[in-house]
Each structure stands twice: as structure tokens, then as C-alpha cells.
Coordinates of C-alpha atoms (C1' of nucleotides) in Angstrom, one line a residue:
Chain A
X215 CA 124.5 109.7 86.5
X216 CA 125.2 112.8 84.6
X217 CA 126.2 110.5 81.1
X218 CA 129.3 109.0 81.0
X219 CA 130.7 111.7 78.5
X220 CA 133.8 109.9 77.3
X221 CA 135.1 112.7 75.4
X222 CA 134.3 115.8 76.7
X223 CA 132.1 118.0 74.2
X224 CA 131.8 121.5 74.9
X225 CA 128.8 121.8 77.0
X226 CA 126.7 120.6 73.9
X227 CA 123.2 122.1 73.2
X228 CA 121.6 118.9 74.4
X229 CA 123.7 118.1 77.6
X230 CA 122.3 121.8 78.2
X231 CA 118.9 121.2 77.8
X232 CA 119.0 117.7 79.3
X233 CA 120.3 119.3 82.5
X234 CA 117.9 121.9 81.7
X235 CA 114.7 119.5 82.2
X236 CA 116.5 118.1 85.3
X237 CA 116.4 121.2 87.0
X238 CA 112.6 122.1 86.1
X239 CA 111.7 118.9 88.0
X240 CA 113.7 119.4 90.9
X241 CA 112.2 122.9 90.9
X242 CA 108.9 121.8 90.6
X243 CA 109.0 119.3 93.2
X244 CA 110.4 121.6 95.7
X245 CA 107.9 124.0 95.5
X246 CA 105.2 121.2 95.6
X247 CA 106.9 119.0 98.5
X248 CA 107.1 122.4 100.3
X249 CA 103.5 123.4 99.9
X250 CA 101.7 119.9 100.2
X251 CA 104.0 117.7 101.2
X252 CA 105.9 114.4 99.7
X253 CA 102.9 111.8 99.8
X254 CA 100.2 114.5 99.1
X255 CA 102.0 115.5 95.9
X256 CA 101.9 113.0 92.8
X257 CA 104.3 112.5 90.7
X258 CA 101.9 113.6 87.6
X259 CA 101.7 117.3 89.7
X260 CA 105.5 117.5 89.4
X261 CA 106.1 116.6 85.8
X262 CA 102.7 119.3 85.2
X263 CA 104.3 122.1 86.8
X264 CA 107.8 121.1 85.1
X265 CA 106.0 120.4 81.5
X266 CA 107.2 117.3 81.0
X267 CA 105.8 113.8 81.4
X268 CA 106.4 111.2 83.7
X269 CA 108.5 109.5 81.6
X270 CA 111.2 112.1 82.2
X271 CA 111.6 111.8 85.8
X272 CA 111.7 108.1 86.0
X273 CA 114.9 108.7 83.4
X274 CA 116.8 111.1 85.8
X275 CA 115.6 109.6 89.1
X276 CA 114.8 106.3 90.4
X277 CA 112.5 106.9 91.7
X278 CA 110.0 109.2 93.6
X279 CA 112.1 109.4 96.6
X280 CA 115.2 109.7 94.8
X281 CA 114.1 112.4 93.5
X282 CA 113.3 113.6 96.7
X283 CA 117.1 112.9 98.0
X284 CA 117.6 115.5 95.3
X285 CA 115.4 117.8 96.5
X286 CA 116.0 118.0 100.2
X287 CA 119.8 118.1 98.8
X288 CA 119.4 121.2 97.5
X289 CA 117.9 122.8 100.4
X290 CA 120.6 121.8 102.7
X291 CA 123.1 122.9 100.2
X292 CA 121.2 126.2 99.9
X293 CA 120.9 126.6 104.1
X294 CA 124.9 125.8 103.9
X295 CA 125.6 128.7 101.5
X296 CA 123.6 130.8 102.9
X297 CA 125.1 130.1 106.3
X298 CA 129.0 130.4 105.1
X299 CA 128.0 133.3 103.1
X300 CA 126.5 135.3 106.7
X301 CA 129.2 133.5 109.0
X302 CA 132.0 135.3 106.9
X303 CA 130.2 138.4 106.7
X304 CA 129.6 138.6 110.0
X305 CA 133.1 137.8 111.1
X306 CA 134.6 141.3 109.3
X307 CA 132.3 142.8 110.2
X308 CA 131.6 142.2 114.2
X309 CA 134.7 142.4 116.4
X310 CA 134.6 140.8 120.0
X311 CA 135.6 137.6 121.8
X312 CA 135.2 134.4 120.1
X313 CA 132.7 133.5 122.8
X314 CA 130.2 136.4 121.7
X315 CA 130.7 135.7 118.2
X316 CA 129.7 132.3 118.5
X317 CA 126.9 133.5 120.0
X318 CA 125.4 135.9 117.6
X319 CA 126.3 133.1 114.9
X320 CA 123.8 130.8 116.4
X321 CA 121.3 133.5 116.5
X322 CA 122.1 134.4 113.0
X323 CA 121.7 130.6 112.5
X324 CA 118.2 130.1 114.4
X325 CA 117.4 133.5 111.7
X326 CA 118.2 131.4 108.6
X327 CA 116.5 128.3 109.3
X328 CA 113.3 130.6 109.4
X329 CA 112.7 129.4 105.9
X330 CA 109.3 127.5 105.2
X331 CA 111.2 125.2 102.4
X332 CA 113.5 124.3 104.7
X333 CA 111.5 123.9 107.3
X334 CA 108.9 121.5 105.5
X335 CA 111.3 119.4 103.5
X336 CA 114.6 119.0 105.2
X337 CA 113.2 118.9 108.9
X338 CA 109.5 117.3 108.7
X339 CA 109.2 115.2 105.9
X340 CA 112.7 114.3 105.5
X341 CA 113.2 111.9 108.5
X342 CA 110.1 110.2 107.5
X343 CA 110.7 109.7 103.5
X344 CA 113.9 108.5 103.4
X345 CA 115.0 106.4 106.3
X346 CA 117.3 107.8 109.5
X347 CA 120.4 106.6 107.7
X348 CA 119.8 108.7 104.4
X349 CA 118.8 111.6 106.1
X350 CA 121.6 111.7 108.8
X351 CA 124.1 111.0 105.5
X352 CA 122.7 114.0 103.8
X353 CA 122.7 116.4 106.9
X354 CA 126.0 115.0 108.0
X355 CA 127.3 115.9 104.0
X356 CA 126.0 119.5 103.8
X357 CA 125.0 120.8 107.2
X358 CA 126.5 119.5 110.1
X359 CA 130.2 119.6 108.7
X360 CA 130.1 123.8 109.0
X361 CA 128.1 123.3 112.9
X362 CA 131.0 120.7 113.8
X363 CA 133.8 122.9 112.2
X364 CA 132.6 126.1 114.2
X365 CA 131.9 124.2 117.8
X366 CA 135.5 122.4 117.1
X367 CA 137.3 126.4 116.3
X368 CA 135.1 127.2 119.9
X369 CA 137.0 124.2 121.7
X370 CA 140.2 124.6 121.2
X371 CA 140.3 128.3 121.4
X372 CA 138.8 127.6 124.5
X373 CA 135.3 129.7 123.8
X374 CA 133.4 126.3 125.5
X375 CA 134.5 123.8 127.7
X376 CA 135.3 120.2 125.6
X377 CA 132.9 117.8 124.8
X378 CA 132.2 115.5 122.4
X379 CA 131.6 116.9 119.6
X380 CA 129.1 114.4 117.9
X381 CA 126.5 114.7 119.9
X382 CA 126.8 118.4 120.8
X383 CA 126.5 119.2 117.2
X384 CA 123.4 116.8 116.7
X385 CA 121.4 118.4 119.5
X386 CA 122.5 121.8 118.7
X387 CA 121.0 121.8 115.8
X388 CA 117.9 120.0 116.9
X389 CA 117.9 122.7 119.3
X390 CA 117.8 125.7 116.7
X391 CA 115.1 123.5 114.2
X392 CA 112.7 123.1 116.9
X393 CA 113.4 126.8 117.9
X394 CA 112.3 128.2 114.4
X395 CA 109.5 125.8 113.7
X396 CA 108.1 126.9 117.2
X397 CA 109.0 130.7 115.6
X398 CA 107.7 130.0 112.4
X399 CA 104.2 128.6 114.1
X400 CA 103.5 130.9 116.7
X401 CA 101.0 133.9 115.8
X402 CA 103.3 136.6 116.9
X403 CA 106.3 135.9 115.4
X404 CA 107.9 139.0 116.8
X405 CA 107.6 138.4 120.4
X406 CA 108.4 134.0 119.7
X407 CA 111.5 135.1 118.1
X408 CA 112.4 137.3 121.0
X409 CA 111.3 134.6 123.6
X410 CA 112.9 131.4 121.5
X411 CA 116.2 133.7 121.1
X412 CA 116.3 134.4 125.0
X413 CA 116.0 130.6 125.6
X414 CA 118.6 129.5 123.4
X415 CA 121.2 132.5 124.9
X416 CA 120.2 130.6 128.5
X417 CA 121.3 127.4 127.3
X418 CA 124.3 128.0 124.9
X419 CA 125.7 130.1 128.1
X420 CA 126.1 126.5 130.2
X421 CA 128.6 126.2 127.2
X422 CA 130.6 128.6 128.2
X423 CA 133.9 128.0 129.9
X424 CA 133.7 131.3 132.0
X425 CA 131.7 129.3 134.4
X426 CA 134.0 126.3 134.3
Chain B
X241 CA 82.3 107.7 119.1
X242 CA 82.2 104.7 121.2
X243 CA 78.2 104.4 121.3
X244 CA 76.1 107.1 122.1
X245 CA 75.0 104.4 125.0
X246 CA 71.6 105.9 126.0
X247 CA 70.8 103.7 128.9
X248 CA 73.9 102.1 130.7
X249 CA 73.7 98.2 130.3
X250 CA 76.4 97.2 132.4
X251 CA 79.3 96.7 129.8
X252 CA 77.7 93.6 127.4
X253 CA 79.8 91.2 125.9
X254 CA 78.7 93.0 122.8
X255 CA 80.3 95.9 123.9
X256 CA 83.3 94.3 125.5
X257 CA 84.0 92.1 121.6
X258 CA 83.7 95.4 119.9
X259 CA 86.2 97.3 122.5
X260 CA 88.4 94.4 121.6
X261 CA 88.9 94.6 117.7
X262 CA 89.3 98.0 118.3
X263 CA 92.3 97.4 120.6
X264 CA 94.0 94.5 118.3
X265 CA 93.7 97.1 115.5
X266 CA 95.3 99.7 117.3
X267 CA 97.6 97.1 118.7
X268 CA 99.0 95.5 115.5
X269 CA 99.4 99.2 114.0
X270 CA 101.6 99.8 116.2
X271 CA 103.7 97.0 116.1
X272 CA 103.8 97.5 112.1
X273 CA 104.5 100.9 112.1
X274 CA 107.0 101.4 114.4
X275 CA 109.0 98.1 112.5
X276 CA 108.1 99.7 109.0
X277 CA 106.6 103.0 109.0
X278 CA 103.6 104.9 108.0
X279 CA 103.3 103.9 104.5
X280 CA 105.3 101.3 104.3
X281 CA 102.5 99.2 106.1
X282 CA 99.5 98.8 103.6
X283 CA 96.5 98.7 105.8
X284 CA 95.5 94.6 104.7
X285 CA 99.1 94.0 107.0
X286 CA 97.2 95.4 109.6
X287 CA 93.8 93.7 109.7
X288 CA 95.8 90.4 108.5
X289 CA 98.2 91.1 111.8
X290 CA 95.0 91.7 114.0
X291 CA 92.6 88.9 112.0
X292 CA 90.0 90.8 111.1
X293 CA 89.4 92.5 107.3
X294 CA 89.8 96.0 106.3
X295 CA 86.0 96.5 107.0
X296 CA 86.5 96.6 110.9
X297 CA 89.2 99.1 110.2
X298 CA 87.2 101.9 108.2
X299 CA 84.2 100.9 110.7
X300 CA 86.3 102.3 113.9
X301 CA 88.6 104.8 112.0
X302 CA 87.6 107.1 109.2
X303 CA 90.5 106.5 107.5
X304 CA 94.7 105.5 107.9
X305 CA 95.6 108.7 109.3
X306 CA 93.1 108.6 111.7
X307 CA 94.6 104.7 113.3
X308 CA 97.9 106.1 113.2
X309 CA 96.3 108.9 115.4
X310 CA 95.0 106.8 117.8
X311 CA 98.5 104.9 117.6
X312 CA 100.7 107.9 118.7
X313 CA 98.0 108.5 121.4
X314 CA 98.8 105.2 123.0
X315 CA 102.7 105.8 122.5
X316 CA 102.4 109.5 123.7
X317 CA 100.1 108.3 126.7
X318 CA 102.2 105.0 127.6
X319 CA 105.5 107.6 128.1
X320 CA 103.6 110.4 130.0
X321 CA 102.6 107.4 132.2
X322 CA 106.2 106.3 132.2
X323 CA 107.3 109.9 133.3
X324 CA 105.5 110.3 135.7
X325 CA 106.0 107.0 137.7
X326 CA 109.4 107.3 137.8
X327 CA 109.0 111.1 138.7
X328 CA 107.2 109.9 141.9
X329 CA 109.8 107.2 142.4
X330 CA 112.5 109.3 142.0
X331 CA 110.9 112.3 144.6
X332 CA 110.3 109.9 147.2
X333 CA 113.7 107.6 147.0
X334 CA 116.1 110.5 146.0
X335 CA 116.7 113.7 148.3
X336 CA 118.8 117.0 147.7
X337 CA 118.0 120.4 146.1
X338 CA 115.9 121.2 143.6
X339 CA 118.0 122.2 140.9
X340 CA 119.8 118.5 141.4
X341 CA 116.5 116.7 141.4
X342 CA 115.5 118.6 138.2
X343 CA 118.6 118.3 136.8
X344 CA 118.3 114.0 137.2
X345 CA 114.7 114.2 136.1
X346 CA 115.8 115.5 132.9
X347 CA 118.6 112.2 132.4
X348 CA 115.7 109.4 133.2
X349 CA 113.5 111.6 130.7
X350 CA 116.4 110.9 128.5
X351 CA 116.3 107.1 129.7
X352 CA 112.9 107.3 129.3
X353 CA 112.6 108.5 125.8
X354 CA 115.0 105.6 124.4
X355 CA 112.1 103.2 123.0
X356 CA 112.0 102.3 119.6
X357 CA 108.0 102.8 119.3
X358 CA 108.3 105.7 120.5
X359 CA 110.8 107.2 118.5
X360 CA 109.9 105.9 115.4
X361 CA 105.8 106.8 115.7
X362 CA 106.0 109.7 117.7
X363 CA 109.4 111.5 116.6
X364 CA 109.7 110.5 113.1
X365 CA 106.4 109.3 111.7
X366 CA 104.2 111.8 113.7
X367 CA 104.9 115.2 112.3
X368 CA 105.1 114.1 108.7
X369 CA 101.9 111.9 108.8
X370 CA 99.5 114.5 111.0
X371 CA 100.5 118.0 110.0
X372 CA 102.3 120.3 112.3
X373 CA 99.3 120.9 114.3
X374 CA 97.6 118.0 114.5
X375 CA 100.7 116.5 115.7
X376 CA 101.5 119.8 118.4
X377 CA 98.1 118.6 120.0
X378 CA 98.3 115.8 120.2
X379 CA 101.8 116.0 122.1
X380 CA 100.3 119.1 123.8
X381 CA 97.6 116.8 125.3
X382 CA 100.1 114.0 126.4
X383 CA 103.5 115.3 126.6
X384 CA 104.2 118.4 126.8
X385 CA 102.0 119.7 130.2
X386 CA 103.9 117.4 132.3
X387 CA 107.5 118.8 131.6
X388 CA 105.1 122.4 131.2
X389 CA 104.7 121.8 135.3
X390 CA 107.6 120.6 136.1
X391 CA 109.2 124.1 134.4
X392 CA 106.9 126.5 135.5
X393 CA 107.4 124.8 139.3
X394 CA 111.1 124.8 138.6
X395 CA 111.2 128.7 138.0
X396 CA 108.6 129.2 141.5
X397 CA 110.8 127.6 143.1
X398 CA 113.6 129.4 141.9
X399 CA 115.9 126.7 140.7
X400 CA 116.0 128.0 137.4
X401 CA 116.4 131.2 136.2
X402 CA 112.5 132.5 134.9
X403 CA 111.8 132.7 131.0
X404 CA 109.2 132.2 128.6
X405 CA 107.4 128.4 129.7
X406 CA 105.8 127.5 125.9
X407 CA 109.6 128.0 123.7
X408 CA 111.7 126.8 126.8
X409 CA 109.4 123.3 126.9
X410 CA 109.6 122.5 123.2
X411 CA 113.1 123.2 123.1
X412 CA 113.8 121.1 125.9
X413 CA 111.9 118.5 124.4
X414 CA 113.1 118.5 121.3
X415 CA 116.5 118.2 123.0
X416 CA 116.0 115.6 124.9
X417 CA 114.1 113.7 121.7
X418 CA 117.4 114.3 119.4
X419 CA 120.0 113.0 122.0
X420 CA 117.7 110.1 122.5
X421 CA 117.5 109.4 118.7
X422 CA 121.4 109.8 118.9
X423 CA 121.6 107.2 121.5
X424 CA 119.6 104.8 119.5
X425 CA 121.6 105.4 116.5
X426 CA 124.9 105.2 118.1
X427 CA 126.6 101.8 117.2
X428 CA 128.3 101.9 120.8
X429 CA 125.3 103.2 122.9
X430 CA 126.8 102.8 126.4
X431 CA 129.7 105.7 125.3
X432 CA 126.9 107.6 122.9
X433 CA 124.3 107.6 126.7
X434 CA 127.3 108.9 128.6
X435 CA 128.2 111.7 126.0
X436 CA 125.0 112.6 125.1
X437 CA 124.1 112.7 128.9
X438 CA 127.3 115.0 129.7
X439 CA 126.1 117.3 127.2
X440 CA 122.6 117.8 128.4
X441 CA 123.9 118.8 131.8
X442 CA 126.1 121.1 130.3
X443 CA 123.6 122.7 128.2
X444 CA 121.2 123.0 131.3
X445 CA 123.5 124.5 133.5
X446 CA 122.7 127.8 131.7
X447 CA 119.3 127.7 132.8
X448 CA 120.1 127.3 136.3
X449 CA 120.1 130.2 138.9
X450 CA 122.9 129.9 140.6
X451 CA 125.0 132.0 137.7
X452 CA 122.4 134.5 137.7
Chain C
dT73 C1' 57.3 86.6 120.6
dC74 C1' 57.7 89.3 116.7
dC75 C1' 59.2 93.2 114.5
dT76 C1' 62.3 96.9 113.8
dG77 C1' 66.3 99.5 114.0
dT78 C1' 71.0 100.0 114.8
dT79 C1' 75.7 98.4 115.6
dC80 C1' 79.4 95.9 113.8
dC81 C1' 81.8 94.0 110.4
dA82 C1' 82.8 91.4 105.7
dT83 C1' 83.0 91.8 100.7
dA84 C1' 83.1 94.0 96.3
dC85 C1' 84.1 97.8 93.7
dA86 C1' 86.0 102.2 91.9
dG87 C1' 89.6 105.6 91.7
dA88 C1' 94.4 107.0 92.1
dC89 C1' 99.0 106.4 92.1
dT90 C1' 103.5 104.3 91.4
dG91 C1' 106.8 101.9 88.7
dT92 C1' 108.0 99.5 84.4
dA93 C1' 108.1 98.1 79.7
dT94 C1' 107.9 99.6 75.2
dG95 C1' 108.1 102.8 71.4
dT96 C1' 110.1 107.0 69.2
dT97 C1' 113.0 110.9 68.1
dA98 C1' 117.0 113.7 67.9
dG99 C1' 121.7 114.3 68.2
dA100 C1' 126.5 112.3 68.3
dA101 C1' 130.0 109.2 66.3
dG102 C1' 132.3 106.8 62.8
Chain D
dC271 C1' 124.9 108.4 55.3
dT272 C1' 124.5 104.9 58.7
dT273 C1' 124.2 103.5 63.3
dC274 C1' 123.9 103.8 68.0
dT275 C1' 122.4 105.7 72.2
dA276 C1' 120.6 109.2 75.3
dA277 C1' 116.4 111.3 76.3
dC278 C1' 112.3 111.3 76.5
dA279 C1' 106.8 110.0 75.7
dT280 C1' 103.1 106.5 76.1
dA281 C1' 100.8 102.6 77.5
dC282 C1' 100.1 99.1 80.9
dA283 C1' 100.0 96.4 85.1
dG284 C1' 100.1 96.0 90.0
dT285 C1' 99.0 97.9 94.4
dC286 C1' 96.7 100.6 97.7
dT287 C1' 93.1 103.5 99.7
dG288 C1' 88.5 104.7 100.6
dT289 C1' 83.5 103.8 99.8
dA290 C1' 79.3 101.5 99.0
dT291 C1' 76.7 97.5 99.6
dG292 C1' 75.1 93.7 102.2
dG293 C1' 74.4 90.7 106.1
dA294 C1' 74.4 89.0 110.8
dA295 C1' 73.8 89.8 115.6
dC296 C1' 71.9 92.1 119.3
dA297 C1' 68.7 95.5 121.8
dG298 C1' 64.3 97.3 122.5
dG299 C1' 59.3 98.2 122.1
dA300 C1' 54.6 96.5 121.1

DNA sequence: TCCTGTTCCATACAGACTGTATGTTAGAAG
DNA sequence: CTTCTAACATACAGTCTGTATGGAACAGGA
């Protein structure tokens, strides 16, 4: 996708600047997707706000949904790093049992998806753009492999009682998404924060194997 | 909408005609989006699948969004209708606590839930096509005051432990609406139910009381 | 009964948008 | 220097939505 690049050039001036006007429309479409959403926003908007012409996105894309697929990509991708990024700070920092740990990473977790990009593009208009299947490969690529990772660690050292993991990772995470979209709505986000946080503590303690 | 209907003249054929177009519109919409989506399904498929033109379409419904409105209402009000007969089925046949009966009301929810339509308009479709609040009313209207009781009775009682109603139903919902979508997904969906299933009761084992 | 107004719907049209086909330029390769 | 190709820009065709226009059928009053 990225030119074939038989011999490899040092990072050429064009490559640069091809990659360059790449980015500018992946940027651009972001912010647009985010603020009108996918079929609201034409494709002349997105080449506008980049400064290019349309001509230039059916060259690096397929078309409007692919470009989309590259879009909600990079939001995932950003929600993962950001995610690793407080997990291991977090775990130097706090000390306690795994089972508290995993607790406060979820409410860490139900913290970061309070993002309005994220929220718009990866959770709303995402299922409906590109089918179940694309979305669930995309998720499954850059998300769910960190959720599944953690709940796996929690199993085995024996923080919760077994279960399969597929599902429980699935509807943990639909859990936390519907969580901060009912934050992110509310009027008072202070007191929905507080009351959607309480909730999910509730549930994530049937979890727990210190009831088993 | 339907005829300001000064005098009452007992339901004309007139009448009765117009009430029908309005139903095989709404009717063949539903059957098209739910096989191919929102926009996938031009709106000539839909007078063509109902046999009448693209006039009688804009005549009842100011525009696409507004049919696919009326659509989700008829999906949304077919499963509250759904809910509730097997709620009253289930309180009559079934005896034991109430933290038991909740506890099965929340699997044939599940059960419940696992219809293509359904999923497809109301889950995926819905809150890209309506915005976020459009679609929240809607569900508000239909969906969400049943399981709204049903809590808030749940917590009088005492089977569950009490917390915020408006976060705890959403979240619930949304639950339930993943693991179904799971289900559906699943390629073996007889070991997917039974998973799924054992993780719901896991998860709402924290709300109950009897841990308190 | 005749006239009038309104409901209900069909048809024709204008605008917008997507995707493709074609043209052009600048850099890389030999 | 020549040639080839990636990286665009431009022009065009097809499709779809929404609206405006027109007509037919029915209801109601004089």
C-alpha cells in the first residue's frame, strides 16, 4: 500500500511528503467524522480541510469507507496507547492485591474512553459503516487483545473466578462504552461519573473469587 | 399526523387504504434494513418492495430518517411487547425468591434480545442513523421503563443491593445487547448462549444483596 | 347535484455526492 | 537525457435524496 519500494531509499523527500498528505486526510477526516458524523461529512469537506483534492484520497484509499477503516484505526490505536501507557503507570505506582488493582484499572479504563472522538467514531458510527465483521477485526486487533490479556493475568492468579474469556471481554467492554457515553451525555457529569463508577464496582465485584 | 379527523366517520375505507400503504412502507423498510442496512437500501427498494412510488413515501414521512424512525419504533415496541409477555408468563408458571426470578428474567431478556431485526435496526443502525438523543428517546419510550421498573422494584424489594436506577439500566442494557450480538455472531451459538449466559449471572451476582 | 377543498399519491425535476476515467507533473532509475 | 511510474488534479457519469407540480378520489356544504 505504502509503494512497493524495491530498493530502500532513504526516506526520500517525496515518500515524506506523500505520507505527509496521507496523514492530512486522515486528520481531517477524523475531526470531521467526529463532529458530524461519517454520512453527514462529504468527501469534498475532507480533502478542504486537508488542502488537497479529491483526487488524492481516492489514490491512498478505496474508498470513503476505507478511509474510514483508517480513521477509526487510529483511534483504537490511540485508546490502546493511551491505556498501556496509564496501566504501567499505575502498576508502579499503586501497590495492593491484584484484585484491587484490576479494579481501579477498569475505572481508569471507563476514565479514558471519556473521549468524544472515540466515542463518536469507534463506538457509534463504527458498527454501522463498516459491517460487524470489520469492526469486530479492528477492535479485536487493537483493543480487545490488552482487555483479554489483563482478565487472562486476573484468572490464573486467581483475582476472578474462570470463565470464558471471549465473551467476558466482549461485554466488559460494552459495559465501560455504554458507561461513558451515559457519562459523557448526562448534564452533570460529576455526579454520572460517580453513579456510573459505583455501578460498575457492583458488578465487576460478582467477578470476584472471594465470594466463590 | 394521521388526519386532524374533525368529525369521527367511523374508520372509511378511505382511511383504512391510507393506513395501509403506510404500514407496507413501514413493513418493507424493515425487512430491507435489517437484511441491508440504513443506506445501503435506496429508498425506490422500498416503495418497489411495498408497490407503491417514492411519492407515498415522502407523503407519510418527511424524509428517510424519519421511516427508519417509525421502523425502530415497531422493532422497539414488538420487543417491549415480547418482554413483557414472557415476564407475566414467567411470574405466574415459575415460583422462588426474588433475586432468582430476577436473576431468570435477565436470561430470557437475553433470549429475548437474539432477533436479527432487532439487532441490526435497533443496536447497530439506530444510534448512527438518529443521533444519540433521538435514538435515547426513542429506547427511553419503549425499552428502557420496563427494565427501569423491574430495577427500581428489585431494590424495594430488597433483592438487590440500592444504586443509582438511570446508569444501572443502561448498563444493564447494554450488556445484555452486547452478549446477545455475541450470541448471534458466534459460529457455534449453542456453546456462545451457554458462556455468554454464565457470565451474565456472574456479573449480576455483585448487585445482589445477599453479599452486602 | 354541483362545487370546492383537502387528502393521498404519482411523476418530473433539481441538487448533491460518490466513484471512475483521464490527463499531467515531478521525481527516480537506467 | 530519456523513460517510467507514483502521486496527484480534473472532468465526467451514475445514483440517490428531497421537492415541486399535477391529478384523482373523496368529503362536505349550498
Amino acid at each position: 500500500m505504502t509503494a512497493p519500494r524495491s530498493r530502500r531509499s532513504s526516506r526520500s523527500r517525496r515518500a515524506e511528503h506523500t505520507a505527509d498528505t496521507r496523514r492530512a486526510l486522515v486528520r481531517a477526516a477524523r475531526t470531521l467524522f467526529a463532529e458530524r458524523g461519517y454520512t453527514a461529512t462529504g468527501t469534498e469537506d475532507i480533502v478542504a480541510a486537508a488542502q488537497v483534492t479529491r483526487g488524492a484520497l481516492y489514490h491512498h484509499f478505496k474508498d470513503k469507507a476505507d478511509l474510514f477503516r483508517a480513521v477509526m484505526g487510529e483511534c483504537a490505536q490511540d485508546m490502546a496507547e493511551r491505556l498501556v501507557e496509564q496501566e504501567t503507570a499505575r502498576a508502579e505506582s499503586e501497590s495492593g492485591d491484584a484484585w484491587t488493582l484490576l479494579r481501579h484499572g477498569f475505572q481508569s479504563f471507563l476514565d479514558a474512553c471519556n473521549d468524544p472522538d472515540f466515542q463518536r467514531i469507534v463506538l457509534v458510527e463504527g458498527p454501522a459503516v463498516l459491517g460487524h465483521s470489520a469492526w469486530d477485526a479492528l477492535v479485536e486487533e487493537h483493543g480487545y487483545v490488552l482487555l483479554a490479556e489483563e482478565l487472562t493475568r486476573a484468572i490464573d492468579e486467581g483475582s476472578i473466578s474462570p470463565m470464558p474469556i471471549g465473551p467476558l471481554t466482549r461485554m466488559l467492554a460494552a459495559l465501560i462504552s455504554e458507561a461513558s457515553l451515559y457519562i459523557a451525555r448526562a448534564e452533570d457529569h460529576e455526579t454520572a461519573r460517580k453513579e456510573a463508577g459505583e455501578v460498575l464496582e457492583r458488578l465487576l465485584t460478582g467477578l470476584s473469587r472471594t465470594d466463590a
